[in-house]
GROMACS .gro file of C-alpha atoms in nm:
model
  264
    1UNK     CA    1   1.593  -1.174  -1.514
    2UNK     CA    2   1.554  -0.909  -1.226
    3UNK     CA    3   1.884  -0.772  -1.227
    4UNK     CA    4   1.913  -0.785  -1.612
    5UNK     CA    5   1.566  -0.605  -1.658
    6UNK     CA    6   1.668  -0.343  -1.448
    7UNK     CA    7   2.003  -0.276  -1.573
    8UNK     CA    8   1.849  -0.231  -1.904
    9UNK     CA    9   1.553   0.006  -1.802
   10UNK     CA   10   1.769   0.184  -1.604
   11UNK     CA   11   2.001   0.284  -1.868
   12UNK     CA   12   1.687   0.370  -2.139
   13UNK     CA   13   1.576   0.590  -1.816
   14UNK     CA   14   1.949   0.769  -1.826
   15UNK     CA   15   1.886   0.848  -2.203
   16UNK     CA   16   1.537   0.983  -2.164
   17UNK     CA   17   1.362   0.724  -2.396
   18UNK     CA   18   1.126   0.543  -2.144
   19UNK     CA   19   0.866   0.703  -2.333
   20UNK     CA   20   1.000   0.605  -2.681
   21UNK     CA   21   1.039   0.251  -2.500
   22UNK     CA   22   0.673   0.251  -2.389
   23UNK     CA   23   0.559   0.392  -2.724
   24UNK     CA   24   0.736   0.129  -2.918
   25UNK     CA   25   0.585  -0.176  -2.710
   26UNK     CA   26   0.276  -0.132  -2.580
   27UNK     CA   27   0.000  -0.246  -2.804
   28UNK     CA   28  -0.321  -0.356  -2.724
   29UNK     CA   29  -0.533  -0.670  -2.824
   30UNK     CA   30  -0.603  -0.545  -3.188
   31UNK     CA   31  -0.191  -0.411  -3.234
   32UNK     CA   32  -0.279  -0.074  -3.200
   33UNK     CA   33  -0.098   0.154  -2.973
   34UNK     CA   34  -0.219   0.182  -2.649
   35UNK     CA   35  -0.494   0.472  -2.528
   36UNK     CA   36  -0.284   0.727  -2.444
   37UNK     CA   37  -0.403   0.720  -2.017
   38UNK     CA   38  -0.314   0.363  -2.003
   39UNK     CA   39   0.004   0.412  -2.167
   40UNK     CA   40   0.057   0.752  -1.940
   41UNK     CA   41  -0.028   0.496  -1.623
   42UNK     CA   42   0.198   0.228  -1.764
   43UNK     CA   43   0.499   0.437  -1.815
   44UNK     CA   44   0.440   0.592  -1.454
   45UNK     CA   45   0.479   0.270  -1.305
   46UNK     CA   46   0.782   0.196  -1.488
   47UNK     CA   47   0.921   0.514  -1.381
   48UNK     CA   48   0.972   0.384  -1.053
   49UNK     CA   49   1.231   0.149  -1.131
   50UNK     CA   50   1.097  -0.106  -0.906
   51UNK     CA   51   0.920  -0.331  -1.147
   52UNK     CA   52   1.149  -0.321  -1.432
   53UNK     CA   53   1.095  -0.716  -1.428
   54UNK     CA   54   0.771  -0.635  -1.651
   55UNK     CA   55   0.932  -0.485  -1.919
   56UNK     CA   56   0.926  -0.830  -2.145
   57UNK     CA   57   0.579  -0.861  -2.021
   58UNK     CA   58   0.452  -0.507  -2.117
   59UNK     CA   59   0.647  -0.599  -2.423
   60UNK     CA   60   0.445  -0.949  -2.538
   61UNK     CA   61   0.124  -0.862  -2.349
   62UNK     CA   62  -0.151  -0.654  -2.493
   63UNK     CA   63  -0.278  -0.345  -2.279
   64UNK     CA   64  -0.666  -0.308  -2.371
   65UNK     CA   65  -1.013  -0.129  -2.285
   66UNK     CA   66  -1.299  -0.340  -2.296
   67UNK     CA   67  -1.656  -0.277  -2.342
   68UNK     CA   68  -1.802  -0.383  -1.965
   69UNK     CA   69  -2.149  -0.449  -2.169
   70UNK     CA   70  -2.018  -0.689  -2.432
   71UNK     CA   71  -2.152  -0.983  -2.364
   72UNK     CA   72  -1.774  -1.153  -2.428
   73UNK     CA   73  -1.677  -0.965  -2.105
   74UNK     CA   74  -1.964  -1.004  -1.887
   75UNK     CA   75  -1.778  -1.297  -1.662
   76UNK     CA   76  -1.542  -0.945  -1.565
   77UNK     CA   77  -1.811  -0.771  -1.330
   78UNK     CA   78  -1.699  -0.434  -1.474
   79UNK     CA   79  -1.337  -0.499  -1.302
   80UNK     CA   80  -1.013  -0.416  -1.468
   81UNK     CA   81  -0.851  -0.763  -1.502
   82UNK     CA   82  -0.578  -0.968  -1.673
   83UNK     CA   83  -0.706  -1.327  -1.838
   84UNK     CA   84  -0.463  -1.563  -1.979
   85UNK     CA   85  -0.714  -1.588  -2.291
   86UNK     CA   86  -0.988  -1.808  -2.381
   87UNK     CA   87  -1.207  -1.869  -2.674
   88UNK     CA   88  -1.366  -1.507  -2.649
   89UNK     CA   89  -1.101  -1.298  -2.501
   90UNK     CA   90  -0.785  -1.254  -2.639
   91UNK     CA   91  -0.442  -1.268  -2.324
   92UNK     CA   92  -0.406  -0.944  -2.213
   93UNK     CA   93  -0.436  -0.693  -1.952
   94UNK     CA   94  -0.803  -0.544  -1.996
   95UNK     CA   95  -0.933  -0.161  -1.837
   96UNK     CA   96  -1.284  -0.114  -1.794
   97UNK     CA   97  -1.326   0.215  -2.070
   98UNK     CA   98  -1.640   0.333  -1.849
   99UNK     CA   99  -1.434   0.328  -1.543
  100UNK     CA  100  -1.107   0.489  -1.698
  101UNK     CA  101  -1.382   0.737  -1.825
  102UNK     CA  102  -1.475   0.819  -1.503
  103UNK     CA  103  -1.138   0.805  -1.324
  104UNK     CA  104  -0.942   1.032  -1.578
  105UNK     CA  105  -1.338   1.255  -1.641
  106UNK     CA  106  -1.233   1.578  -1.888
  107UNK     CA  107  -0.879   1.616  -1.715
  108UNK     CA  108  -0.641   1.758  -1.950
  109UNK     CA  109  -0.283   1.597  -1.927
  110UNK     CA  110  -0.030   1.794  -1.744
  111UNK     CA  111  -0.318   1.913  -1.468
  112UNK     CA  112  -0.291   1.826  -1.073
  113UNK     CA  113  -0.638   1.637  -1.199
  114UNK     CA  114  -0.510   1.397  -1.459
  115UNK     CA  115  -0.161   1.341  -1.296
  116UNK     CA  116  -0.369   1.181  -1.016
  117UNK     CA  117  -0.562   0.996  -1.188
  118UNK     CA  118  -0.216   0.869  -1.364
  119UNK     CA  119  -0.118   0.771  -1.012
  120UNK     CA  120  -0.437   0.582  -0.953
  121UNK     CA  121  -0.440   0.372  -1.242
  122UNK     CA  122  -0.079   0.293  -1.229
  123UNK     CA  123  -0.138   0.083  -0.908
  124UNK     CA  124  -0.378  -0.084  -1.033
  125UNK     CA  125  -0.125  -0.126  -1.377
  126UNK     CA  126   0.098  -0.289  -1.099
  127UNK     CA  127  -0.125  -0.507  -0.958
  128UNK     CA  128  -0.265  -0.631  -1.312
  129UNK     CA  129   0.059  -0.648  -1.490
  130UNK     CA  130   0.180  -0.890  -1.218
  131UNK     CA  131  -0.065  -1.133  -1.303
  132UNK     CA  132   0.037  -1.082  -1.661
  133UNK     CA  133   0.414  -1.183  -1.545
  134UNK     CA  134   0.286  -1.446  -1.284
  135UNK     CA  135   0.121  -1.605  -1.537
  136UNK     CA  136   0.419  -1.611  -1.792
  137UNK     CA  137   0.680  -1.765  -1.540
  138UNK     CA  138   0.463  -2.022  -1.403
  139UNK     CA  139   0.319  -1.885  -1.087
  140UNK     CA  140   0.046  -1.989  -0.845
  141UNK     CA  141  -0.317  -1.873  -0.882
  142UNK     CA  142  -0.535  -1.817  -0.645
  143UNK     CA  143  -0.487  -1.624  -0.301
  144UNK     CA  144  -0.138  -1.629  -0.291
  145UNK     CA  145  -0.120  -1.486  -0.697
  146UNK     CA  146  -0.378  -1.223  -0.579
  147UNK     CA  147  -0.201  -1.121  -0.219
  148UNK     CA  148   0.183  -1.090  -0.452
  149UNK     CA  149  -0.028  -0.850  -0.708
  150UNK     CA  150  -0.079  -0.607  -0.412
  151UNK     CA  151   0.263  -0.644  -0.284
  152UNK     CA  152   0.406  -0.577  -0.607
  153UNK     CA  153   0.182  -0.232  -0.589
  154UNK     CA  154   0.314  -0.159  -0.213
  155UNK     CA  155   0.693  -0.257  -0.326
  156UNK     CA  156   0.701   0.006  -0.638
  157UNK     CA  157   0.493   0.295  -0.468
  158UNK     CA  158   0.644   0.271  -0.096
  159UNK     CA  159   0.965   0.252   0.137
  160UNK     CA  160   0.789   0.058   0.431
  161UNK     CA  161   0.747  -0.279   0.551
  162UNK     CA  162   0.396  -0.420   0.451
  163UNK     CA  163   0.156  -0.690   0.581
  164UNK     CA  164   0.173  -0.992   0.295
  165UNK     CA  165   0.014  -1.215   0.506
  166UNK     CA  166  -0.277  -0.990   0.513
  167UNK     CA  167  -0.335  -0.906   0.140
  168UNK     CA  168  -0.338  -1.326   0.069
  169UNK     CA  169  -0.553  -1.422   0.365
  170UNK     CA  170  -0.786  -1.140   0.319
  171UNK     CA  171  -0.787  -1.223  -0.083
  172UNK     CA  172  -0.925  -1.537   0.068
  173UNK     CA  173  -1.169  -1.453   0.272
  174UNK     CA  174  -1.277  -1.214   0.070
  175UNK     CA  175  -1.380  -1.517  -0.188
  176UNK     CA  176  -1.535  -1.678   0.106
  177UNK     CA  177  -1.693  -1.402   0.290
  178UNK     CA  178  -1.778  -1.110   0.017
  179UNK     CA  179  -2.145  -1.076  -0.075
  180UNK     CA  180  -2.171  -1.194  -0.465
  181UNK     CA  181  -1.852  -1.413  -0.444
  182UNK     CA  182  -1.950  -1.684  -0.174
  183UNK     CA  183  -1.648  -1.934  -0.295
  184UNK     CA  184  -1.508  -2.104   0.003
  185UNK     CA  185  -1.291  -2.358  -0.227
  186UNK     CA  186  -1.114  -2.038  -0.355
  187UNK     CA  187  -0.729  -2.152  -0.299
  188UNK     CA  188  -0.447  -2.046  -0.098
  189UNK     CA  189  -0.223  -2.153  -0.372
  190UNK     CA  190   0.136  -2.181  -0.221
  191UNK     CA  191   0.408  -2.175  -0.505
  192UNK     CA  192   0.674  -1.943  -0.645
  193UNK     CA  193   0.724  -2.074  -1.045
  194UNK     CA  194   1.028  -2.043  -1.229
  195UNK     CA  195   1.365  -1.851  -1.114
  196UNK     CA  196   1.310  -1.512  -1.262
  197UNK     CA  197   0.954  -1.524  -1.021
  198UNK     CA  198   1.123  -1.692  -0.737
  199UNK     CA  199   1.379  -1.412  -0.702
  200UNK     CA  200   1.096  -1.121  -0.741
  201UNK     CA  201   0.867  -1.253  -0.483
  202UNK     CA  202   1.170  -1.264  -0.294
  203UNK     CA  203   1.245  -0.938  -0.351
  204UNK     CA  204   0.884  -0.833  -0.265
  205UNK     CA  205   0.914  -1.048   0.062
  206UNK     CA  206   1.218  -0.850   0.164
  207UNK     CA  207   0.974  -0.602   0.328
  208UNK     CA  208   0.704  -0.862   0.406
  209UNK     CA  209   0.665  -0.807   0.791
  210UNK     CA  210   0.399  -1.104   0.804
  211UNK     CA  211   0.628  -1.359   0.691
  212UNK     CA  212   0.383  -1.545   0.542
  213UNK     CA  213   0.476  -1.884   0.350
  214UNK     CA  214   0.369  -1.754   0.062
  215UNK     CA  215   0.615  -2.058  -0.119
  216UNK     CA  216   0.502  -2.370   0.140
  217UNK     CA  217   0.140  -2.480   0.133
  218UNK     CA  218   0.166  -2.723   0.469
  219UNK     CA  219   0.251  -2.384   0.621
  220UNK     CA  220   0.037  -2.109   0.460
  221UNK     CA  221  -0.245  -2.361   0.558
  222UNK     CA  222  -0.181  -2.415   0.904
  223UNK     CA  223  -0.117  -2.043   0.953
  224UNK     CA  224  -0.404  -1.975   0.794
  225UNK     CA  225  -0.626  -2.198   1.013
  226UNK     CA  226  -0.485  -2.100   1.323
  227UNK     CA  227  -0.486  -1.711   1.266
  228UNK     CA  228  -0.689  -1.650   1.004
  229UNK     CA  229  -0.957  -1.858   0.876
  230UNK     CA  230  -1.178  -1.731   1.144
  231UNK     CA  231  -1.220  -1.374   1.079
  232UNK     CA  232  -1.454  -1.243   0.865
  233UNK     CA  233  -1.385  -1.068   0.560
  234UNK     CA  234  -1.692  -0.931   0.460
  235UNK     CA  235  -1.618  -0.557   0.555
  236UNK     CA  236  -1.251  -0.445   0.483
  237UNK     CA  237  -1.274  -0.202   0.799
  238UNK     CA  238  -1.392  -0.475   1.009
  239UNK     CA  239  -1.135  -0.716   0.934
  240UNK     CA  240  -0.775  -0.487   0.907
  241UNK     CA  241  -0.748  -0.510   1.317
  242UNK     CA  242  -0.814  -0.836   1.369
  243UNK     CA  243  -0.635  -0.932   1.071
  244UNK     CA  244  -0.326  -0.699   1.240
  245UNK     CA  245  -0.368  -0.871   1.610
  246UNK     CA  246  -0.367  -1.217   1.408
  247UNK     CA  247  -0.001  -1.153   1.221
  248UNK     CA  248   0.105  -1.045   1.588
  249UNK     CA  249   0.000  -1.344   1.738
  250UNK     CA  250   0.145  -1.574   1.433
  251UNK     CA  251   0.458  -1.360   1.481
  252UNK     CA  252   0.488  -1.443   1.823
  253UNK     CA  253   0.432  -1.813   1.796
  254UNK     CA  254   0.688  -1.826   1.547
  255UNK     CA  255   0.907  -1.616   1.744
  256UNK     CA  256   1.020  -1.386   1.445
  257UNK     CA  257   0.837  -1.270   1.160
  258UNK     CA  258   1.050  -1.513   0.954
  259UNK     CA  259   1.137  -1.728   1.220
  260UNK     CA  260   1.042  -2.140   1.157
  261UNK     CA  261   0.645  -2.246   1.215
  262UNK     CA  262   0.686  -2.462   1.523
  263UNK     CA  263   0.539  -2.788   1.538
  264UNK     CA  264   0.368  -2.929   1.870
   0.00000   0.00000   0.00000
């Protein structure tokens, strides 16, 4: 559970064995322990405290680099992605090794240089690991599963209030609207999955100043359609102010960011 999981990585943090912890679960596809940047990232992001709720998934979930020319991979684009396995590809979180290459370059650890690079790839770690523990507890896919994974990254790396509604309507129209992607009938996706979910996306709604109804489909469609759906998505630059004047607007509707959806 959330509390549990935290309670328990709080008190390994007290006894300075997060890294033992880290070295003694993370394994990737083959059972090897993990390359030593992704285990760096992964224990950064566990640092936090925030997401302690992964440690059972970092703990059954292999951490891997993947070959972006393998032809087994070729359906990833050269992203860094989690699959819940197939006939080719094992479950697991998968890094791109040409793009860790080029993130962490010839930094040595313990330089400005490689710490930041830590940084970097621990969002992402966030973000991918999510879908890793979505996944596992019987969460949504689609828009919704995508807009929670960048949530989870603003939850454990900030103190403000962040724009959910935003991150799962523009995962949408992204879909819809990105050159190379051109998939209108990606999904919204509404749902929460079992308890131990339900009370983190709670938790990373408690700072939600959209909020979106990230758990009620009838809702996060009509929202959607009368906010969203008509912006274009194409150009992240072009879409954050529209995108901002559209929560205002669905925020004023409502009459409070978590106020009820009227109906007319």
């Amino acid at each position: 559970g959330v509390e549990g999981s935290h309670l328990a990585m709080q008190t390994i943090r007290d006894e300075g064995l997060l890294d033992t912890f880290m070295e003694t679960v993370l394994r990737d596809a083959d059972g090897n322990a993990v390359d030593s940047r992704l285990a760096d990232a992964m224990t950064a992001m566990t640092a936090t405290g925030r997401l302690d709720v992964y440690a059972e998934t970092l703990a059954n979930t292999p951490i891997s680099l993947y070959d972006p020319t393998a032809a087994d991979f070729a359906f990833a684009g050269g992203a860094h992605f989690f699959t819940p396995g197939g006939p080719d590809v094992a479950r697991g979180v998968y890094f791109n090794q040409d793009a860790i290459a080029q993130t962490f370059a010839a930094f040595a650890p313990g330089t400005a240089d490689y710490d930041g690079a830590v940084d970097l790839i621990a969002g992402t770690s966030a973000h991918e690991t999510y879908h890793a523990y979505n996944d596992a507890h019987g969460g949504p896919g689609g828009a919704v599963n995508e807009g929670m994974g960048i949530a989870a990254i603003w939850y454990a790396y900030t103190d403000d209030d962040y724009d959910i509604a935003e991150a799962i309507y523009g995962t949408k129209n992204f879909y819809r609207d990105a050159p190379g992607f051109a998939d209108p009938s990606f999904p919204l996706a509404a749902g929460t999955g079992d308890a131990e979910l339900t009370a983190f996306l709670a938790e990373l709604a408690t700072r939600d100043n959209s909020g979106v109804a990230y758990d009620d489909q009838t809702r996060l469609d009509q929202e959607y359609r009368d906010f969203y759906e008509g912006i274009d998505r194409t150009d992240y630059w072009a879409w954050i102010e529209p995108a901002r004047e559209a929560r205002l607007e669905m925020i004023a509707r409502r009459g409070h960011p978590r106020g009820p959806y009227p109906t007319w």
